[in-house]
Tab-separated table of C-alpha atoms and ligand atoms in Angstrom:
chain	number	residue	atom	x	y	z
A	1	MET	CA	36.221	-27.660	29.669
A	2	VAL	CA	34.684	-29.031	26.465
A	3	SER	CA	30.951	-29.592	26.634
A	4	GLN	CA	29.279	-32.694	25.220
A	5	GLY	CA	26.531	-30.696	23.501
A	6	PRO	CA	26.379	-29.512	19.882
A	7	CYS	CA	29.486	-27.757	18.587
A	8	LEU	CA	29.018	-24.127	17.528
A	9	ALA	CA	31.931	-22.596	15.622
A	10	ILE	CA	32.121	-18.815	15.483
A	11	GLU	CA	33.357	-16.722	12.578
A	12	ALA	CA	31.247	-13.611	13.255
A	13	GLY	CA	33.183	-10.665	14.598
A	14	GLY	CA	36.602	-12.148	13.909
A	15	GLU	CA	39.039	-13.749	16.322
A	16	LYS	CA	39.277	-10.685	18.566
A	17	THR	CA	35.641	-10.972	19.638
A	18	PHE	CA	35.591	-14.753	19.947
A	19	SER	CA	36.228	-14.745	23.716
A	20	LEU	CA	33.263	-12.359	24.197
A	21	TRP	CA	30.943	-14.760	22.377
A	22	ARG	CA	32.381	-17.778	24.212
A	23	ASP	CA	31.890	-16.164	27.630
A	24	LEU	CA	28.294	-15.230	26.784
A	25	PHE	CA	27.429	-18.710	25.507
A	26	ARG	CA	28.986	-20.275	28.616
A	27	LYS	CA	26.415	-18.367	30.670
A	28	ILE	CA	23.444	-18.574	28.306
A	29	ALA	CA	23.837	-22.091	26.879
A	30	PRO	CA	26.522	-23.983	28.833
A	31	SER	CA	25.786	-27.234	27.002
A	32	LEU	CA	27.094	-25.811	23.695
A	33	ASN	CA	30.689	-26.524	22.758
A	34	ILE	CA	31.914	-23.122	21.516
A	35	VAL	CA	34.983	-22.992	19.261
A	36	TRP	CA	36.748	-20.434	17.067
A	37	TRP	CA	36.046	-21.604	13.519
A	38	LYS	CA	39.719	-21.551	12.513
A	39	ALA	CA	41.103	-23.096	15.711
A	40	PRO	CA	43.860	-25.573	14.732
A	41	ASP	CA	42.492	-28.276	17.046
A	42	VAL	CA	38.961	-28.098	15.594
A	43	ASP	CA	37.915	-30.669	13.015
A	44	PRO	CA	35.570	-28.696	10.714
A	45	ALA	CA	33.665	-31.877	9.844
A	46	ALA	CA	32.704	-32.242	13.522
A	47	VAL	CA	31.156	-28.758	13.757
A	48	ASP	CA	27.334	-28.791	14.017
A	49	TYR	CA	26.529	-25.072	13.731
A	50	LEU	CA	28.277	-21.972	12.448
A	51	LEU	CA	27.689	-18.376	13.521
A	52	VAL	CA	28.853	-16.142	10.678
A	53	TRP	CA	28.892	-12.595	9.442
A	54	LYS	CA	31.116	-12.565	6.337
A	55	PRO	CA	33.204	-15.710	5.889
A	56	PRO	CA	35.458	-15.650	2.809
A	57	ALA	CA	34.090	-17.314	-0.343
A	58	GLY	CA	34.646	-21.057	-0.195
A	59	GLY	CA	35.509	-20.837	3.516
A	60	LEU	CA	32.655	-23.128	4.565
A	61	THR	CA	33.560	-26.054	2.327
A	62	PRO	CA	35.483	-28.017	5.034
A	63	PHE	CA	32.440	-27.856	7.356
A	64	SER	CA	30.791	-30.938	5.914
A	65	GLY	CA	28.553	-31.921	8.830
A	66	LEU	CA	26.666	-28.672	9.427
A	67	LYS	CA	23.098	-28.762	10.746
A	68	GLY	CA	22.608	-25.021	10.530
A	69	ILE	CA	24.275	-21.685	9.816
A	70	ILE	CA	23.186	-18.581	11.684
A	71	CYS	CA	24.046	-15.120	10.390
A	72	THR	CA	24.503	-12.164	12.725
A	73	GLY	CA	22.731	-9.955	10.160
A	74	ALA	CA	19.007	-9.742	9.350
A	75	GLY	CA	19.900	-9.609	5.651
A	76	VAL	CA	21.905	-12.570	4.350
A	77	ASP	CA	22.118	-11.662	0.657
A	78	HIS	CA	25.863	-10.882	0.951
A	79	LEU	CA	26.578	-14.496	1.957
A	80	LEU	CA	24.918	-16.020	-1.059
A	81	LYS	CA	27.332	-14.371	-3.460
A	82	ASP	CA	29.667	-17.243	-2.498
A	83	PRO	CA	29.272	-19.790	-5.345
A	84	ASP	CA	30.270	-22.570	-2.904
A	85	TRP	CA	27.663	-21.640	-0.292
A	86	PRO	CA	26.194	-24.863	1.199
A	87	VAL	CA	22.591	-24.287	0.086
A	88	LYS	CA	21.321	-27.527	1.610
A	89	VAL	CA	22.163	-26.361	5.152
A	90	PRO	CA	19.443	-24.286	6.859
A	91	LEU	CA	20.486	-20.628	6.952
A	92	ILE	CA	18.906	-18.601	9.732
A	93	ARG	CA	18.758	-14.786	9.769
A	94	MET	CA	19.363	-12.782	12.932
A	95	GLY	CA	16.229	-11.998	14.877
A	96	GLY	CA	14.921	-12.133	18.398
A	97	GLU	CA	12.414	-10.059	20.242
A	98	ARG	CA	14.694	-7.104	20.848
A	99	THR	CA	15.574	-6.708	17.150
A	100	GLY	CA	11.866	-6.139	16.481
A	101	VAL	CA	11.399	-3.792	19.433
A	102	LEU	CA	14.417	-1.711	18.414
A	103	MET	CA	13.151	-1.438	14.843
A	104	ALA	CA	9.636	-0.588	16.040
A	105	GLU	CA	10.906	2.182	18.316
A	106	PHE	CA	13.114	3.567	15.544
A	107	VAL	CA	10.252	3.687	13.047
A	108	LEU	CA	7.934	5.224	15.643
A	109	TRP	CA	10.533	7.954	16.257
A	110	ALA	CA	10.961	8.467	12.499
A	111	CYS	CA	7.205	8.760	11.899
A	112	LEU	CA	6.716	11.200	14.785
A	113	SER	CA	9.718	13.236	13.585
A	114	LEU	CA	8.381	13.378	10.053
A	115	PHE	CA	4.852	14.430	10.777
A	116	ARG	CA	5.860	17.018	13.386
A	117	GLY	CA	8.611	18.387	11.114
A	118	ALA	CA	11.514	17.751	13.510
A	119	ARG	CA	14.130	18.103	10.753
A	120	ALA	CA	13.023	21.696	10.180
A	121	TRP	CA	13.385	22.428	13.914
A	122	ALA	CA	16.967	21.056	13.894
A	123	TRP	CA	17.762	23.052	10.744
A	124	GLN	CA	16.370	26.243	12.339
A	125	GLN	CA	18.191	25.668	15.629
A	126	GLU	CA	21.529	25.520	13.802
A	127	ARG	CA	20.693	28.989	12.417
A	128	HIS	CA	19.193	30.469	15.628
A	129	ILE	CA	15.774	30.776	13.994
A	130	PHE	CA	12.761	30.656	16.335
A	131	GLU	CA	9.775	30.284	14.042
A	132	ARG	CA	7.019	27.732	13.945
A	133	GLU	CA	4.663	26.248	11.494
A	134	LEU	CA	1.712	24.997	13.507
A	135	ILE	CA	1.091	21.297	13.014
A	136	THR	CA	-2.263	20.319	14.437
A	137	ARG	CA	-2.504	16.900	12.843
A	138	VAL	CA	-2.336	13.957	15.245
A	139	ALA	CA	-1.169	10.380	14.701
A	140	SER	CA	-4.690	9.021	14.209
A	141	GLU	CA	-4.891	11.183	11.082
A	142	VAL	CA	-1.660	9.769	9.666
A	143	SER	CA	-1.516	6.523	7.704
A	144	VAL	CA	1.802	4.663	7.728
A	145	GLY	CA	2.323	2.182	4.892
A	146	ILE	CA	4.850	-0.559	5.539
A	147	MET	CA	6.353	-1.873	2.305
A	148	GLY	CA	7.698	-5.352	3.027
A	149	PHE	CA	5.349	-6.540	5.730
A	150	GLY	CA	7.298	-9.453	7.232
A	151	SER	CA	8.646	-10.322	10.670
A	152	LEU	CA	9.877	-6.802	11.458
A	153	GLY	CA	7.018	-5.048	9.672
A	154	ARG	CA	4.440	-6.727	11.878
A	155	VAL	CA	6.202	-5.699	15.105
A	156	VAL	CA	6.561	-2.142	13.772
A	157	ALA	CA	2.866	-2.094	12.859
A	158	GLN	CA	1.715	-3.059	16.333
A	159	ARG	CA	3.866	-0.345	17.931
A	160	LEU	CA	2.522	2.281	15.516
A	161	LEU	CA	-1.054	1.160	16.189
A	162	LEU	CA	-0.458	1.447	19.947
A	163	ASN	CA	0.610	5.047	19.348
A	164	GLY	CA	-2.489	5.932	17.388
A	165	PHE	CA	-1.247	5.721	13.785
A	166	ARG	CA	-3.282	4.067	11.070
A	167	VAL	CA	-1.263	1.263	9.504
A	168	ARG	CA	-1.320	-0.554	6.171
A	169	GLY	CA	1.069	-3.240	4.945
A	170	TRP	CA	2.179	-4.378	1.492
A	171	SER	CA	3.749	-7.778	0.845
A	172	ARG	CA	3.747	-10.533	-1.739
A	173	SER	CA	1.277	-12.726	0.135
A	174	GLY	CA	-0.862	-10.108	1.879
A	175	ARG	CA	-0.701	-12.091	5.110
A	176	ALA	CA	-3.259	-10.687	7.565
A	177	GLU	CA	-2.325	-8.799	10.738
A	178	PRO	CA	-4.804	-7.527	13.370
A	179	GLY	CA	-5.611	-3.838	12.983
A	180	VAL	CA	-3.709	-3.502	9.697
A	181	GLU	CA	-5.102	-3.073	6.194
A	182	VAL	CA	-3.041	-5.420	4.052
A	183	PHE	CA	-2.317	-5.311	0.320
A	184	ALA	CA	-0.810	-8.117	-1.784
A	185	GLY	CA	1.401	-7.914	-4.836
A	186	GLU	CA	1.998	-5.514	-7.697
A	187	GLU	CA	-1.679	-5.142	-8.603
A	188	ALA	CA	-2.437	-3.733	-5.152
A	189	LEU	CA	0.572	-1.404	-4.991
A	190	GLY	CA	-1.271	1.622	-6.362
A	191	ALA	CA	-4.071	1.337	-3.792
A	192	PHE	CA	-1.522	0.804	-1.022
A	193	LEU	CA	0.547	3.859	-1.959
A	194	GLY	CA	-2.478	6.074	-2.592
A	195	GLY	CA	-3.511	5.919	1.085
A	196	THR	CA	-0.005	6.128	2.589
A	197	ASP	CA	1.165	9.357	4.267
A	198	ILE	CA	4.445	7.893	5.515
A	199	LEU	CA	6.018	5.067	3.502
A	200	VAL	CA	8.282	2.764	5.544
A	201	ASN	CA	10.495	0.456	3.474
A	202	LEU	CA	11.256	-2.891	5.093
A	203	LEU	CA	11.729	-4.994	1.984
A	204	PRO	CA	14.492	-7.623	1.922
A	205	ASN	CA	17.326	-7.319	-0.577
A	206	THR	CA	16.408	-9.367	-3.661
A	207	PRO	CA	16.704	-8.753	-7.418
A	208	GLU	CA	12.991	-7.734	-7.440
A	209	THR	CA	13.395	-5.145	-4.684
A	210	ALA	CA	16.463	-3.363	-6.138
A	211	ASP	CA	15.664	0.297	-6.989
A	212	ARG	CA	12.075	-0.315	-5.818
A	213	LEU	CA	11.685	3.112	-4.203
A	214	ASP	CA	11.731	5.121	-7.397
A	215	ARG	CA	9.909	8.026	-9.034
A	216	ASP	CA	6.861	5.844	-9.846
A	217	VAL	CA	6.449	4.782	-6.230
A	218	PHE	CA	6.886	8.380	-5.016
A	219	ALA	CA	4.393	9.620	-7.625
A	220	GLY	CA	1.884	7.067	-6.279
A	221	LEU	CA	2.010	8.642	-2.797
A	222	PRO	CA	-0.280	11.564	-1.919
A	223	GLY	CA	1.225	15.059	-1.866
A	224	ALA	CA	3.361	15.905	1.187
A	225	ALA	CA	3.939	12.231	1.970
A	226	ALA	CA	7.213	11.175	3.603
A	227	VAL	CA	9.561	8.208	3.342
A	228	VAL	CA	11.482	6.121	5.874
A	229	ASN	CA	14.099	3.749	4.467
A	230	VAL	CA	15.195	1.058	6.904
A	231	GLY	CA	15.415	-1.789	4.359
A	232	ARG	CA	18.498	-1.522	2.174
A	233	GLY	CA	20.192	1.409	0.437
A	234	THR	CA	20.098	-0.365	-2.930
A	235	GLN	CA	16.286	-0.216	-2.841
A	236	LEU	CA	16.205	3.596	-2.983
A	237	VAL	CA	16.864	5.608	-6.150
A	238	GLU	CA	18.440	8.596	-4.433
A	239	ALA	CA	18.113	10.943	-7.421
A	240	ASP	CA	14.357	10.219	-7.616
A	241	LEU	CA	13.957	10.886	-3.894
A	242	LEU	CA	15.835	14.176	-4.142
A	243	ALA	CA	13.705	15.238	-7.127
A	244	ALA	CA	10.460	14.386	-5.282
A	245	LEU	CA	11.623	16.307	-2.189
A	246	ASP	CA	12.797	19.318	-4.181
A	247	SER	CA	9.557	19.496	-6.155
A	248	GLY	CA	7.628	19.529	-2.847
A	249	HIS	CA	5.736	16.325	-3.669
A	250	LEU	CA	7.451	14.633	-0.720
A	251	SER	CA	7.785	16.525	2.564
A	252	GLY	CA	10.666	14.624	4.157
A	253	ALA	CA	12.666	11.445	4.526
A	254	VAL	CA	14.463	9.519	7.236
A	255	LEU	CA	17.216	7.364	5.744
A	256	ASP	CA	19.023	4.736	7.802
A	257	VAL	CA	20.568	2.661	5.006
A	258	PHE	CA	22.538	3.777	1.973
A	259	ARG	CA	23.901	2.462	-1.310
A	260	THR	CA	27.400	3.233	-0.026
A	261	GLU	CA	27.915	3.232	3.737
A	262	PRO	CA	29.045	5.767	4.723
A	263	PRO	CA	27.701	7.853	1.838
A	264	ASP	CA	30.266	9.784	-0.229
A	265	PRO	CA	31.398	12.981	1.534
A	266	ASP	CA	29.915	15.046	-1.314
A	267	SER	CA	26.554	13.235	-1.371
A	268	PRO	CA	23.695	15.793	-1.389
A	269	LEU	CA	21.889	13.648	1.206
A	270	TRP	CA	24.149	14.939	4.013
A	271	VAL	CA	22.966	18.538	3.776
A	272	HIS	CA	19.437	18.256	2.458
A	273	PRO	CA	17.044	20.270	4.678
A	274	ARG	CA	14.328	17.621	4.411
A	275	ILE	CA	16.451	14.522	4.994
A	276	THR	CA	17.392	13.056	8.354
A	277	MET	CA	20.247	10.576	8.087
A	278	THR	CA	21.026	7.891	10.645
A	279	PRO	CA	24.068	5.583	10.416
A	280	HIS	CA	22.411	2.177	9.789
A	281	ALA	CA	21.445	2.289	13.436
A	282	ALA	CA	17.750	1.365	13.367
A	283	SER	CA	18.003	-2.065	14.935
A	284	GLU	CA	21.071	-3.853	16.182
A	285	ALA	CA	20.544	-5.842	19.351
A	286	SER	CA	23.384	-6.494	21.810
A	287	ARG	CA	25.780	-9.422	21.567
A	288	ALA	CA	24.041	-10.996	24.579
A	289	ASP	CA	20.652	-10.722	22.841
A	290	HIS	CA	22.145	-12.283	19.729
A	291	ALA	CA	23.654	-15.122	21.775
A	292	ARG	CA	20.279	-15.830	23.408
A	293	TYR	CA	18.642	-15.905	19.985
A	294	VAL	CA	21.339	-18.226	18.572
A	295	ALA	CA	20.948	-20.623	21.510
A	296	ASP	CA	17.190	-20.632	20.937
A	297	VAL	CA	17.623	-21.316	17.194
A	298	ILE	CA	20.003	-24.208	17.883
A	299	GLY	CA	17.515	-25.600	20.428
A	300	GLN	CA	14.775	-25.551	17.768
A	301	LEU	CA	16.982	-27.165	15.110
A	302	GLU	CA	18.145	-29.852	17.554
A	303	LYS	CA	14.485	-30.752	18.153
A	304	GLY	CA	13.887	-31.067	14.408
A	305	GLY	CA	12.061	-27.735	14.115
A	306	MET	CA	12.705	-24.935	11.649
A	307	PRO	CA	13.095	-21.395	13.076
A	308	ASP	CA	10.790	-18.656	11.733
A	309	LEU	CA	13.664	-16.712	10.206
A	310	ALA	CA	15.059	-19.548	8.086
A	311	TYR	CA	16.134	-18.172	4.693
A	312	ASP	CA	14.019	-19.577	1.870
A	313	PHE	CA	16.385	-20.259	-1.035
A	314	SER	CA	13.517	-20.601	-3.537
A	315	ARG	CA	11.901	-17.245	-2.558
A	316	GLY	CA	15.239	-15.457	-2.231
A	317	TYR	CA	14.609	-13.987	1.247
B	401	NDP	P1	11.036	-10.768	6.194
B	401	NDP	O1	11.650	-11.693	5.207
B	401	NDP	O2	10.407	-11.319	7.413
B	401	NDP	O3	9.919	-9.878	5.464
B	401	NDP	C1	10.060	-9.426	4.164
B	401	NDP	C2	8.722	-8.900	3.668
B	401	NDP	O4	8.892	-8.364	2.372
B	401	NDP	C3	7.639	-9.976	3.572
B	401	NDP	O5	6.405	-9.421	3.948
B	401	NDP	C4	7.620	-10.295	2.084
B	401	NDP	O6	6.362	-10.757	1.607
B	401	NDP	C5	7.914	-8.952	1.496
B	401	NDP	N1	8.467	-9.028	0.154
B	401	NDP	C6	9.595	-9.656	-0.250
B	401	NDP	N2	9.770	-9.523	-1.578
B	401	NDP	C7	8.711	-8.792	-2.012
B	401	NDP	C8	8.322	-8.307	-3.270
B	401	NDP	N3	9.049	-8.549	-4.384
B	401	NDP	N4	7.171	-7.592	-3.362
B	401	NDP	C9	6.421	-7.363	-2.268
B	401	NDP	N5	6.747	-7.779	-1.024
B	401	NDP	C10	7.879	-8.482	-0.904
B	401	NDP	O7	12.164	-9.706	6.567
B	401	NDP	P2	12.331	-8.858	7.927
B	401	NDP	O8	11.041	-8.169	8.238
B	401	NDP	O9	12.936	-9.684	8.997
B	401	NDP	O10	13.455	-7.806	7.502
B	401	NDP	C11	13.251	-6.922	6.411
B	401	NDP	C12	14.535	-6.196	6.078
B	401	NDP	O11	14.828	-5.221	7.054
B	401	NDP	C13	15.822	-7.046	6.064
B	401	NDP	O12	15.943	-7.778	4.864
B	401	NDP	C14	16.894	-6.004	6.197
B	401	NDP	O13	17.266	-5.568	4.894
B	401	NDP	C15	16.190	-4.855	6.924
B	401	NDP	N6	16.765	-4.639	8.252
B	401	NDP	C16	17.339	-3.407	8.506
B	401	NDP	C17	17.897	-3.142	9.738
B	401	NDP	C18	18.436	-1.789	10.041
B	401	NDP	O14	19.043	-1.597	11.105
B	401	NDP	N7	18.218	-0.806	9.180
B	401	NDP	C19	17.958	-4.150	10.805
B	401	NDP	C20	17.256	-5.384	10.469
B	401	NDP	C21	16.720	-5.604	9.218
B	401	NDP	P3	5.668	-12.119	2.172
B	401	NDP	O15	5.212	-11.796	3.568
B	401	NDP	O16	4.553	-12.351	1.261
B	401	NDP	O17	6.748	-13.168	2.142
């Protein structure tokens, strides 16, 4: 039965997952009219909203009446490579409460792993070595610096604070957050890095953030600091990280995102004794969570509001 509500066409996940989305939306938002974006009986001009992951370049041109496009990814930079992208239509990044909670729990795990030296335990276990280096430091003596202190960074910060860590955040604006020491812009980067024991990268992918985690940033961290990369692989200069780890200036790294995913089979990252690799798994909520978020976003747009995670074309994130 076709609903009378707004029409949401789905590209994300391809045709094979369309029925999964449709069944979820029927339960979560029965007033939405859910269609496969390429269905022959769908007039693209009558579609109000699109849910996309990677539509082909130029593929959105027939959708002339769009009120919003929602991407199933938190980063939308890949979409904007399309020269025909409809920049006047609001573009909303994936979000929702659970995306933040998942990221916060991942970063908490990464920080605990790094300061207790969990990678060394795993390395020893593989070799049947039963030796310990006593670590008596506790979380309240560890300062985590979140580079890119936006929607996810703030949720991560609150979870780290709850678990006793000291937290600082670096962003362009230096927007305040309870319990967090915030730093704004390039001129404050040195002060931010100088007091950071574990650097967590949560920057968005923009021309300014490419190769941002480089030798200069690592040199700005105190000795034995560690790095968590959950932003984008293109933001990390891998050779500089390896050099900083091998020189002993950095004590460890947890990497979730990579320049090439999966990394090349002969990448030195796979076997490095101070690197823990995870397969871009930090935060991906379920399809049902995504559907709830999409329904909420459409509800806000229908009422004339603008969702928090609307992409800002002038800022570039
Ligand atoms: P937001 O856009 O909410 O936050 C981005 C933050 O980065 C803001 O604080 C912003 O500053 C700051 N920033 C942007 N450009 C600069 C710059 N040039 N210099 C200093 N600060 C800058 O993004 P989210 O928190 O939602 O997501 C961050 C990233 O996390 C995503 O882009 C994605 O790449 C990654 N991600 C990774 C996942 C994973 O599973 N590994 C899952 C989800 C997301 P200001 O506050 O002043 O605007």
